[in-house]
């Protein structure tokens, strides 16, 4: 029973990690196929970053998302990868919440232009964040000695 | 056979993206053969549209339209939230039929605050028309040419869909990008985007 529970947890962790990785890769692809200025406009609309940072983030963030996605899928250095992803998603959710609190009716910019910030985008990103948090916790969790001894 | 089918599909797609010339009367600028086409969906009673018209549009005209890089079409997209938006579109579109689109749109934006409260957009545009043109304008307001032009542009905008005004729909090599409506519409980003796509 215990070994099957661990197996289920392990499989769930892997599936979630790969799925989230694919989401990051897709998000990066959608931004990279369009002119970077489109993403820059979305970032600028939040009104959080100074102008000189907007271009840098617009150009660099999609590549970072792409690398992070591949990194998550690969499974290497999971603690760092999943922790980084969690922090990134928390940053995105924070920015969207900030925009909503300030009454800004702007695009999310998450998967390219055309998607307004709303309950769906926040729930979606929160779900990704929850999945990443789970995977991060699982990357630190070690089965107890007894379970390991009995091949759990 | 497959190649022929692809060619037909591509031609149909290109035709669907090309502007319908029947609905363009003085509200387009530049070379229709320019590599980039920008359709600007705006409402004459919209303050953000006025800002775009006063600050960004002249730069766009000077740096991209005049050199033949961009072809611009101003689309009528009156918003329901603006009580005189539709009337303003009718008046300017009617003036366009008389060959006075530029003058009419210029004064409509310049005096936006005045007619926006009084509703006297026709009287405002009359300032750029001769007496004969003023009489003709009255008859043109509900003419099919004017009504169909506005209806066409509104339908096009809803199909995008245009999230707000001003919205730019930029078409380059069969690819369409929607800019504005919700995002900050700063010229620096429009310029960066145009330079990026024109460099490809």
mmCIF file of C-alpha atoms in Angstrom:
data_model
loop_
_atom_site.group_PDB
_atom_site.id
_atom_site.type_symbol
_atom_site.label_atom_id
_atom_site.label_comp_id
_atom_site.label_asym_id
_atom_site.label_seq_id
_atom_site.Cartn_x
_atom_site.Cartn_y
_atom_site.Cartn_z
ATOM 1 C CA UNK A 1 0.000 0.000 0.000
ATOM 2 C CA UNK A 2 2.713 2.411 1.064
ATOM 3 C CA UNK A 3 4.874 1.597 -1.952
ATOM 4 C CA UNK A 4 1.945 2.044 -4.311
ATOM 5 C CA UNK A 5 1.151 5.390 -2.661
ATOM 6 C CA UNK A 6 4.733 6.498 -3.212
ATOM 7 C CA UNK A 7 4.555 5.288 -6.785
ATOM 8 C CA UNK A 8 1.382 7.301 -7.399
ATOM 9 C CA UNK A 9 2.958 10.369 -5.847
ATOM 10 C CA UNK A 10 6.071 9.912 -7.934
ATOM 11 C CA UNK A 11 4.115 9.529 -11.173
ATOM 12 C CA UNK A 12 1.916 12.506 -10.312
ATOM 13 C CA UNK A 13 4.987 14.600 -9.629
ATOM 14 C CA UNK A 14 6.625 13.672 -12.917
ATOM 15 C CA UNK A 15 3.450 14.259 -14.921
ATOM 16 C CA UNK A 16 2.824 17.630 -13.304
ATOM 17 C CA UNK A 17 6.434 18.693 -13.745
ATOM 18 C CA UNK A 18 6.434 17.782 -17.433
ATOM 19 C CA UNK A 19 3.030 19.388 -18.034
ATOM 20 C CA UNK A 20 4.075 22.639 -16.388
ATOM 21 C CA UNK A 21 7.315 22.514 -18.373
ATOM 22 C CA UNK A 22 5.309 22.190 -21.583
ATOM 23 C CA UNK A 23 3.131 25.124 -20.553
ATOM 24 C CA UNK A 24 6.224 27.271 -20.100
ATOM 25 C CA UNK A 25 7.607 26.156 -23.460
ATOM 26 C CA UNK A 26 4.314 26.974 -25.174
ATOM 27 C CA UNK A 27 4.063 30.359 -23.448
ATOM 28 C CA UNK A 28 7.587 31.157 -24.621
ATOM 29 C CA UNK A 29 6.904 29.993 -28.172
ATOM 30 C CA UNK A 30 3.792 32.169 -28.487
ATOM 31 C CA UNK A 31 5.754 35.227 -27.377
ATOM 32 C CA UNK A 32 8.814 34.484 -29.494
ATOM 33 C CA UNK A 33 6.910 33.979 -32.749
ATOM 34 C CA UNK A 34 5.528 37.534 -32.572
ATOM 35 C CA UNK A 35 7.480 40.822 -32.537
ATOM 36 C CA UNK A 36 8.916 41.416 -29.070
ATOM 37 C CA UNK A 37 7.315 44.879 -28.961
ATOM 38 C CA UNK A 38 3.880 43.228 -28.632
ATOM 39 C CA UNK A 39 4.945 41.631 -25.362
ATOM 40 C CA UNK A 40 6.643 44.880 -24.349
ATOM 41 C CA UNK A 41 3.300 46.679 -24.716
ATOM 42 C CA UNK A 42 1.637 44.154 -22.436
ATOM 43 C CA UNK A 43 4.385 44.530 -19.830
ATOM 44 C CA UNK A 44 4.316 48.316 -20.061
ATOM 45 C CA UNK A 45 0.556 48.330 -19.495
ATOM 46 C CA UNK A 46 1.021 46.914 -15.996
ATOM 47 C CA UNK A 47 2.855 50.122 -15.102
ATOM 48 C CA UNK A 48 5.144 48.265 -12.698
ATOM 49 C CA UNK A 49 8.500 48.336 -14.469
ATOM 50 C CA UNK A 50 10.400 51.463 -15.474
ATOM 51 C CA UNK A 51 10.528 51.928 -19.233
ATOM 52 C CA UNK A 52 14.198 51.032 -19.550
ATOM 53 C CA UNK A 53 13.454 47.631 -18.046
ATOM 54 C CA UNK A 54 10.437 46.859 -20.198
ATOM 55 C CA UNK A 55 12.404 46.148 -23.366
ATOM 56 C CA UNK A 56 14.911 43.990 -21.519
ATOM 57 C CA UNK A 57 12.187 41.898 -19.891
ATOM 58 C CA UNK A 58 10.205 41.664 -23.140
ATOM 59 C CA UNK A 59 13.225 40.289 -24.971
ATOM 60 C CA UNK A 60 14.656 38.111 -22.199
ATOM 61 C CA UNK A 61 11.664 36.663 -20.383
ATOM 62 C CA UNK A 62 10.377 34.449 -23.227
ATOM 63 C CA UNK A 63 13.809 32.868 -23.587
ATOM 64 C CA UNK A 64 13.983 32.374 -19.841
ATOM 65 C CA UNK A 65 10.542 30.716 -19.934
ATOM 66 C CA UNK A 66 11.714 28.464 -22.762
ATOM 67 C CA UNK A 67 14.830 27.391 -20.872
ATOM 68 C CA UNK A 68 12.873 26.895 -17.684
ATOM 69 C CA UNK A 69 10.305 24.782 -19.496
ATOM 70 C CA UNK A 70 12.971 22.545 -21.000
ATOM 71 C CA UNK A 71 14.741 22.381 -17.663
ATOM 72 C CA UNK A 72 11.548 21.280 -15.893
ATOM 73 C CA UNK A 73 10.857 18.622 -18.511
ATOM 74 C CA UNK A 74 14.410 17.301 -18.263
ATOM 75 C CA UNK A 75 14.090 16.585 -14.550
ATOM 76 C CA UNK A 76 17.630 17.736 -13.754
ATOM 77 C CA UNK A 77 18.214 19.757 -10.574
ATOM 78 C CA UNK A 78 14.496 19.590 -9.865
ATOM 79 C CA UNK A 79 14.605 21.548 -6.626
ATOM 80 C CA UNK A 80 16.169 24.580 -8.270
ATOM 81 C CA UNK A 81 14.051 24.294 -11.433
ATOM 82 C CA UNK A 82 10.742 23.901 -9.665
ATOM 83 C CA UNK A 83 11.621 26.517 -7.063
ATOM 84 C CA UNK A 84 12.511 29.002 -9.797
ATOM 85 C CA UNK A 85 9.309 28.244 -11.665
ATOM 86 C CA UNK A 86 7.253 28.692 -8.523
ATOM 87 C CA UNK A 87 8.805 32.070 -7.836
ATOM 88 C CA UNK A 88 8.210 33.139 -11.437
ATOM 89 C CA UNK A 89 4.553 32.140 -11.378
ATOM 90 C CA UNK A 90 4.063 33.868 -8.023
ATOM 91 C CA UNK A 91 5.519 36.994 -9.623
ATOM 92 C CA UNK A 92 3.059 36.749 -12.529
ATOM 93 C CA UNK A 93 0.102 36.218 -10.202
ATOM 94 C CA UNK A 94 1.234 39.125 -8.048
ATOM 95 C CA UNK A 95 1.460 41.403 -11.081
ATOM 96 C CA UNK A 96 -2.028 40.404 -12.279
ATOM 97 C CA UNK A 97 -3.488 40.898 -8.812
ATOM 98 C CA UNK A 98 -1.791 44.306 -8.605
ATOM 99 C CA UNK A 99 -3.243 45.307 -11.971
ATOM 100 C CA UNK A 100 -6.721 44.152 -10.966
ATOM 101 C CA UNK A 101 -6.542 45.994 -7.635
ATOM 102 C CA UNK A 102 -5.651 49.178 -9.501
ATOM 103 C CA UNK A 103 -8.575 48.742 -11.854
ATOM 104 C CA UNK A 104 -6.422 48.206 -14.930
ATOM 105 C CA UNK A 105 -8.249 46.531 -17.790
ATOM 106 C CA UNK A 106 -5.228 45.202 -19.613
ATOM 107 C CA UNK A 107 -3.996 42.101 -21.344
ATOM 108 C CA UNK A 108 -2.400 39.388 -19.258
ATOM 109 C CA UNK A 109 0.448 38.902 -21.755
ATOM 110 C CA UNK A 110 0.789 35.322 -20.495
ATOM 111 C CA UNK A 111 0.234 33.619 -23.836
ATOM 112 C CA UNK A 112 0.606 36.512 -26.220
ATOM 113 C CA UNK A 113 -1.753 39.455 -26.734
ATOM 114 C CA UNK A 114 -5.547 39.324 -26.773
ATOM 115 C CA UNK A 115 -6.301 37.786 -23.372
ATOM 116 C CA UNK A 116 -7.598 40.209 -20.764
ATOM 117 C CA UNK A 117 -6.737 39.702 -17.105
ATOM 118 C CA UNK A 118 -9.735 38.099 -15.511
ATOM 119 C CA UNK A 119 -10.830 35.299 -13.187
ATOM 120 C CA UNK A 120 -9.879 32.643 -15.737
ATOM 121 C CA UNK A 121 -6.302 33.864 -16.229
ATOM 122 C CA UNK A 122 -5.754 34.227 -12.501
ATOM 123 C CA UNK A 123 -7.205 30.792 -11.727
ATOM 124 C CA UNK A 124 -5.154 29.260 -14.510
ATOM 125 C CA UNK A 125 -1.894 30.773 -13.289
ATOM 126 C CA UNK A 126 -2.749 29.912 -9.698
ATOM 127 C CA UNK A 127 -3.308 26.286 -10.751
ATOM 128 C CA UNK A 128 0.069 26.210 -12.449
ATOM 129 C CA UNK A 129 1.560 27.736 -9.328
ATOM 130 C CA UNK A 130 -0.108 25.133 -7.124
ATOM 131 C CA UNK A 131 1.168 22.337 -9.348
ATOM 132 C CA UNK A 132 4.678 23.751 -9.240
ATOM 133 C CA UNK A 133 4.531 24.186 -5.492
ATOM 134 C CA UNK A 134 3.484 20.550 -5.138
ATOM 135 C CA UNK A 135 6.332 19.418 -7.373
ATOM 136 C CA UNK A 136 8.774 21.611 -5.447
ATOM 137 C CA UNK A 137 7.678 20.120 -2.136
ATOM 138 C CA UNK A 138 7.884 16.626 -3.572
ATOM 139 C CA UNK A 139 11.405 17.283 -4.814
ATOM 140 C CA UNK A 140 12.431 17.827 -1.193
ATOM 141 C CA UNK A 141 10.411 14.937 0.217
ATOM 142 C CA UNK A 142 12.193 11.701 0.883
ATOM 143 C CA UNK A 143 10.289 8.481 1.695
ATOM 144 C CA UNK A 144 10.945 7.202 5.230
ATOM 145 C CA UNK A 145 13.794 4.719 5.743
ATOM 146 C CA UNK A 146 11.413 1.827 6.345
ATOM 147 C CA UNK A 147 9.566 2.523 3.119
ATOM 148 C CA UNK A 148 12.820 2.761 1.228
ATOM 149 C CA UNK A 149 14.078 -0.464 2.841
ATOM 150 C CA UNK A 150 10.988 -2.335 1.728
ATOM 151 C CA UNK A 151 11.351 -1.010 -1.824
ATOM 152 C CA UNK A 152 8.786 1.779 -1.569
ATOM 153 C CA UNK B 1 -3.411 19.236 -57.521
ATOM 154 C CA UNK B 2 -2.289 19.831 -53.936
ATOM 155 C CA UNK B 3 -0.117 22.768 -55.059
ATOM 156 C CA UNK B 4 -3.046 24.293 -56.962
ATOM 157 C CA UNK B 5 -5.263 23.926 -53.913
ATOM 158 C CA UNK B 6 -2.657 25.632 -51.713
ATOM 159 C CA UNK B 7 -2.366 28.488 -54.193
ATOM 160 C CA UNK B 8 -6.137 28.942 -54.248
ATOM 161 C CA UNK B 9 -6.316 28.923 -50.448
ATOM 162 C CA UNK B 10 -3.470 31.426 -50.166
ATOM 163 C CA UNK B 11 -5.063 33.734 -52.721
ATOM 164 C CA UNK B 12 -8.393 33.559 -50.895
ATOM 165 C CA UNK B 13 -6.660 34.335 -47.612
ATOM 166 C CA UNK B 14 -4.795 37.236 -49.149
ATOM 167 C CA UNK B 15 -8.034 38.566 -50.618
ATOM 168 C CA UNK B 16 -9.756 38.362 -47.239
ATOM 169 C CA UNK B 17 -6.984 40.372 -45.648
ATOM 170 C CA UNK B 18 -6.845 43.021 -48.350
ATOM 171 C CA UNK B 19 -8.927 46.138 -47.628
ATOM 172 C CA UNK B 20 -12.267 46.319 -49.399
ATOM 173 C CA UNK B 21 -11.749 49.359 -51.601
ATOM 174 C CA UNK B 22 -15.474 50.135 -51.826
ATOM 175 C CA UNK B 23 -15.416 51.245 -48.202
ATOM 176 C CA UNK B 24 -12.386 53.474 -48.411
ATOM 177 C CA UNK B 25 -13.027 57.106 -49.263
ATOM 178 C CA UNK B 26 -10.329 59.527 -48.248
ATOM 179 C CA UNK B 27 -9.700 57.663 -45.009
ATOM 180 C CA UNK B 28 -6.626 55.874 -46.264
ATOM 181 C CA UNK B 29 -3.102 57.202 -46.549
ATOM 182 C CA UNK B 30 0.003 56.019 -48.308
ATOM 183 C CA UNK B 31 0.766 53.438 -50.921
ATOM 184 C CA UNK B 32 -1.716 50.519 -51.007
ATOM 185 C CA UNK B 33 1.182 48.338 -52.146
ATOM 186 C CA UNK B 34 3.223 49.093 -49.031
ATOM 187 C CA UNK B 35 4.464 45.953 -47.242
ATOM 188 C CA UNK B 36 2.582 46.790 -44.044
ATOM 189 C CA UNK B 37 -1.052 47.789 -43.701
ATOM 190 C CA UNK B 38 -2.348 49.380 -40.522
ATOM 191 C CA UNK B 39 -6.070 49.697 -39.882
ATOM 192 C CA UNK B 40 -6.752 52.167 -37.108
ATOM 193 C CA UNK B 41 -10.086 51.526 -35.429
ATOM 194 C CA UNK B 42 -11.110 54.658 -33.609
ATOM 195 C CA UNK B 43 -14.014 56.653 -32.295
ATOM 196 C CA UNK B 44 -14.048 60.417 -32.791
ATOM 197 C CA UNK B 45 -15.424 60.920 -29.280
ATOM 198 C CA UNK B 46 -12.721 58.779 -27.673
ATOM 199 C CA UNK B 47 -10.098 60.818 -25.754
ATOM 200 C CA UNK B 48 -7.405 58.165 -26.238
ATOM 201 C CA UNK B 49 -8.095 58.271 -29.976
ATOM 202 C CA UNK B 50 -7.664 62.031 -29.934
ATOM 203 C CA UNK B 51 -4.371 61.609 -28.118
ATOM 204 C CA UNK B 52 -3.240 59.046 -30.672
ATOM 205 C CA UNK B 53 -4.350 61.270 -33.536
ATOM 206 C CA UNK B 54 -2.584 64.327 -32.127
ATOM 207 C CA UNK B 55 0.694 62.733 -31.012
ATOM 208 C CA UNK B 56 1.367 59.315 -32.538
ATOM 209 C CA UNK B 57 -0.396 59.494 -35.892
ATOM 210 C CA UNK B 58 1.692 62.388 -37.302
ATOM 211 C CA UNK B 59 4.889 60.506 -36.465
ATOM 212 C CA UNK B 60 3.548 57.355 -38.067
ATOM 213 C CA UNK B 61 2.685 59.319 -41.181
ATOM 214 C CA UNK B 62 6.083 60.970 -41.362
ATOM 215 C CA UNK B 63 8.275 57.973 -40.582
ATOM 216 C CA UNK B 64 6.421 55.116 -42.211
ATOM 217 C CA UNK B 65 3.571 56.204 -44.446
ATOM 218 C CA UNK B 66 5.382 58.936 -46.378
ATOM 219 C CA UNK B 67 8.365 56.672 -47.207
ATOM 220 C CA UNK B 68 5.972 54.034 -48.500
ATOM 221 C CA UNK B 69 6.534 51.452 -45.784
ATOM 222 C CA UNK B 70 3.030 51.509 -44.356
ATOM 223 C CA UNK B 71 -0.450 51.931 -45.776
ATOM 224 C CA UNK B 72 -2.922 53.291 -43.250
ATOM 225 C CA UNK B 73 -6.700 52.995 -43.230
ATOM 226 C CA UNK B 74 -8.717 54.826 -40.604
ATOM 227 C CA UNK B 75 -11.708 52.673 -39.690
ATOM 228 C CA UNK B 76 -14.885 54.012 -38.141
ATOM 229 C CA UNK B 77 -15.532 52.222 -34.865
ATOM 230 C CA UNK B 78 -17.902 54.303 -32.726
ATOM 231 C CA UNK B 79 -18.359 52.884 -29.252
ATOM 232 C CA UNK B 80 -21.785 52.621 -27.642
ATOM 233 C CA UNK B 81 -20.481 54.295 -24.505
ATOM 234 C CA UNK B 82 -19.964 57.536 -26.471
ATOM 235 C CA UNK B 83 -23.377 59.094 -27.113
ATOM 236 C CA UNK B 84 -22.203 61.123 -30.129
ATOM 237 C CA UNK B 85 -19.647 58.675 -31.472
ATOM 238 C CA UNK B 86 -21.894 57.267 -34.172
ATOM 239 C CA UNK B 87 -23.105 60.702 -35.199
ATOM 240 C CA UNK B 88 -19.510 61.888 -35.466
ATOM 241 C CA UNK B 89 -18.647 58.874 -37.622
ATOM 242 C CA UNK B 90 -21.597 59.641 -39.904
ATOM 243 C CA UNK B 91 -20.628 63.288 -40.241
ATOM 244 C CA UNK B 92 -16.978 62.560 -41.001
ATOM 245 C CA UNK B 93 -17.853 59.694 -43.350
ATOM 246 C CA UNK B 94 -20.278 62.014 -45.154
ATOM 247 C CA UNK B 95 -17.587 64.692 -45.393
ATOM 248 C CA UNK B 96 -15.299 61.997 -46.793
ATOM 249 C CA UNK B 97 -17.786 61.472 -49.615
ATOM 250 C CA UNK B 98 -17.225 65.155 -50.442
ATOM 251 C CA UNK B 99 -13.457 64.652 -50.431
ATOM 252 C CA UNK B 100 -13.054 66.359 -47.052
ATOM 253 C CA UNK B 101 -12.136 63.418 -44.789
ATOM 254 C CA UNK B 102 -8.861 64.898 -43.551
ATOM 255 C CA UNK B 103 -10.282 68.293 -42.738
ATOM 256 C CA UNK B 104 -13.375 66.817 -41.083
ATOM 257 C CA UNK B 105 -11.479 64.315 -38.947
ATOM 258 C CA UNK B 106 -8.928 66.962 -38.010
ATOM 259 C CA UNK B 107 -11.535 69.385 -36.695
ATOM 260 C CA UNK B 108 -13.565 66.586 -35.107
ATOM 261 C CA UNK B 109 -10.596 65.604 -32.955
ATOM 262 C CA UNK B 110 -9.478 69.195 -32.367
ATOM 263 C CA UNK B 111 -12.872 70.273 -31.038
ATOM 264 C CA UNK B 112 -13.750 66.940 -29.424
ATOM 265 C CA UNK B 113 -14.358 68.343 -25.982
ATOM 266 C CA UNK B 114 -16.810 70.956 -27.290
ATOM 267 C CA UNK B 115 -19.033 68.772 -29.455
ATOM 268 C CA UNK B 116 -18.598 65.872 -27.057
ATOM 269 C CA UNK B 117 -20.769 67.702 -24.542
ATOM 270 C CA UNK B 118 -23.038 69.627 -26.886
ATOM 271 C CA UNK B 119 -23.460 66.994 -29.587
ATOM 272 C CA UNK B 120 -22.947 69.655 -32.256
ATOM 273 C CA UNK B 121 -20.526 67.670 -34.387
ATOM 274 C CA UNK B 122 -22.227 68.583 -37.646
ATOM 275 C CA UNK B 123 -21.904 72.267 -36.855
ATOM 276 C CA UNK B 124 -18.255 71.695 -35.985
ATOM 277 C CA UNK B 125 -17.448 69.976 -39.279
ATOM 278 C CA UNK B 126 -19.447 72.635 -41.173
ATOM 279 C CA UNK B 127 -16.540 74.974 -40.375
ATOM 280 C CA UNK B 128 -14.368 73.177 -42.923
ATOM 281 C CA UNK B 129 -17.059 72.952 -45.601
ATOM 282 C CA UNK B 130 -18.360 75.426 -48.137
ATOM 283 C CA UNK B 131 -22.059 76.343 -48.054
ATOM 284 C CA UNK B 132 -22.772 73.985 -50.927
ATOM 285 C CA UNK B 133 -20.899 71.195 -49.200
ATOM 286 C CA UNK B 134 -22.795 71.798 -45.975
ATOM 287 C CA UNK B 135 -26.061 71.259 -47.841
ATOM 288 C CA UNK B 136 -24.769 68.115 -49.493
ATOM 289 C CA UNK B 137 -23.522 66.818 -46.144
ATOM 290 C CA UNK B 138 -27.035 66.898 -44.677
ATOM 291 C CA UNK B 139 -28.271 64.707 -47.492
ATOM 292 C CA UNK B 140 -25.360 62.305 -47.197
ATOM 293 C CA UNK B 141 -25.621 61.546 -43.472
ATOM 294 C CA UNK B 142 -28.074 58.698 -43.939
ATOM 295 C CA UNK B 143 -26.969 57.768 -47.449
ATOM 296 C CA UNK B 144 -26.233 54.076 -48.052
ATOM 297 C CA UNK B 145 -22.619 54.857 -48.950
ATOM 298 C CA UNK B 146 -22.037 56.397 -45.524
ATOM 299 C CA UNK B 147 -24.071 53.928 -43.497
ATOM 300 C CA UNK B 148 -22.601 50.909 -45.240
ATOM 301 C CA UNK B 149 -19.050 52.204 -44.789
ATOM 302 C CA UNK B 150 -19.524 52.578 -41.060
ATOM 303 C CA UNK B 151 -21.369 49.259 -40.782
ATOM 304 C CA UNK B 152 -18.576 47.561 -42.718
ATOM 305 C CA UNK B 153 -15.865 48.973 -40.470
ATOM 306 C CA UNK B 154 -17.773 48.090 -37.307
ATOM 307 C CA UNK B 155 -18.294 44.536 -38.553
ATOM 308 C CA UNK B 156 -14.601 44.270 -39.391
ATOM 309 C CA UNK B 157 -13.685 45.558 -35.963
ATOM 310 C CA UNK B 158 -15.986 43.112 -34.188
ATOM 311 C CA UNK B 159 -14.489 40.268 -36.205
ATOM 312 C CA UNK B 160 -10.953 41.069 -34.984
ATOM 313 C CA UNK B 161 -12.278 41.606 -32.191
ATOM 314 C CA UNK B 162 -11.284 45.137 -31.368
ATOM 315 C CA UNK B 163 -11.072 45.353 -27.555
ATOM 316 C CA UNK B 164 -11.346 49.131 -27.429
ATOM 317 C CA UNK B 165 -10.213 52.275 -29.172
ATOM 318 C CA UNK B 166 -7.820 53.137 -30.552
ATOM 319 C CA UNK B 167 -6.816 49.727 -31.812
ATOM 320 C CA UNK B 168 -4.320 49.147 -34.579
ATOM 321 C CA UNK B 169 -4.563 46.031 -36.687
ATOM 322 C CA UNK B 170 -1.205 45.583 -38.363
ATOM 323 C CA UNK B 171 -1.051 43.232 -41.332
ATOM 324 C CA UNK B 172 2.251 42.037 -42.726
ATOM 325 C CA UNK B 173 2.648 39.078 -45.055
ATOM 326 C CA UNK B 174 -0.768 37.624 -44.194
ATOM 327 C CA UNK B 175 -0.049 37.870 -40.466
ATOM 328 C CA UNK B 176 -2.210 40.150 -38.361
ATOM 329 C CA UNK B 177 -1.274 41.755 -35.074
ATOM 330 C CA UNK B 178 -3.750 43.602 -32.891
ATOM 331 C CA UNK B 179 -2.263 46.439 -30.885
ATOM 332 C CA UNK B 180 -3.922 48.744 -28.422
ATOM 333 C CA UNK B 181 -7.419 48.781 -27.051
ATOM 334 C CA UNK B 182 -6.135 47.562 -23.703
ATOM 335 C CA UNK B 183 -2.353 47.932 -23.875
ATOM 336 C CA UNK B 184 -0.509 51.188 -23.589
ATOM 337 C CA UNK B 185 -0.297 52.560 -27.133
ATOM 338 C CA UNK B 186 3.038 54.309 -27.085
ATOM 339 C CA UNK B 187 4.669 55.227 -30.375
ATOM 340 C CA UNK B 188 7.989 53.749 -29.232
ATOM 341 C CA UNK B 189 6.448 50.276 -29.178
ATOM 342 C CA UNK B 190 4.638 50.731 -32.488
ATOM 343 C CA UNK B 191 7.905 51.897 -34.003
ATOM 344 C CA UNK B 192 9.825 48.976 -32.490
ATOM 345 C CA UNK B 193 7.240 46.571 -33.840
ATOM 346 C CA UNK B 194 7.209 48.037 -37.328
ATOM 347 C CA UNK B 195 11.017 48.101 -37.473
ATOM 348 C CA UNK B 196 11.088 44.487 -36.312
ATOM 349 C CA UNK B 197 8.621 43.171 -38.879
ATOM 350 C CA UNK B 198 9.986 45.318 -41.709
ATOM 351 C CA UNK B 199 13.465 43.986 -41.070
ATOM 352 C CA UNK B 200 12.347 40.426 -41.754
#
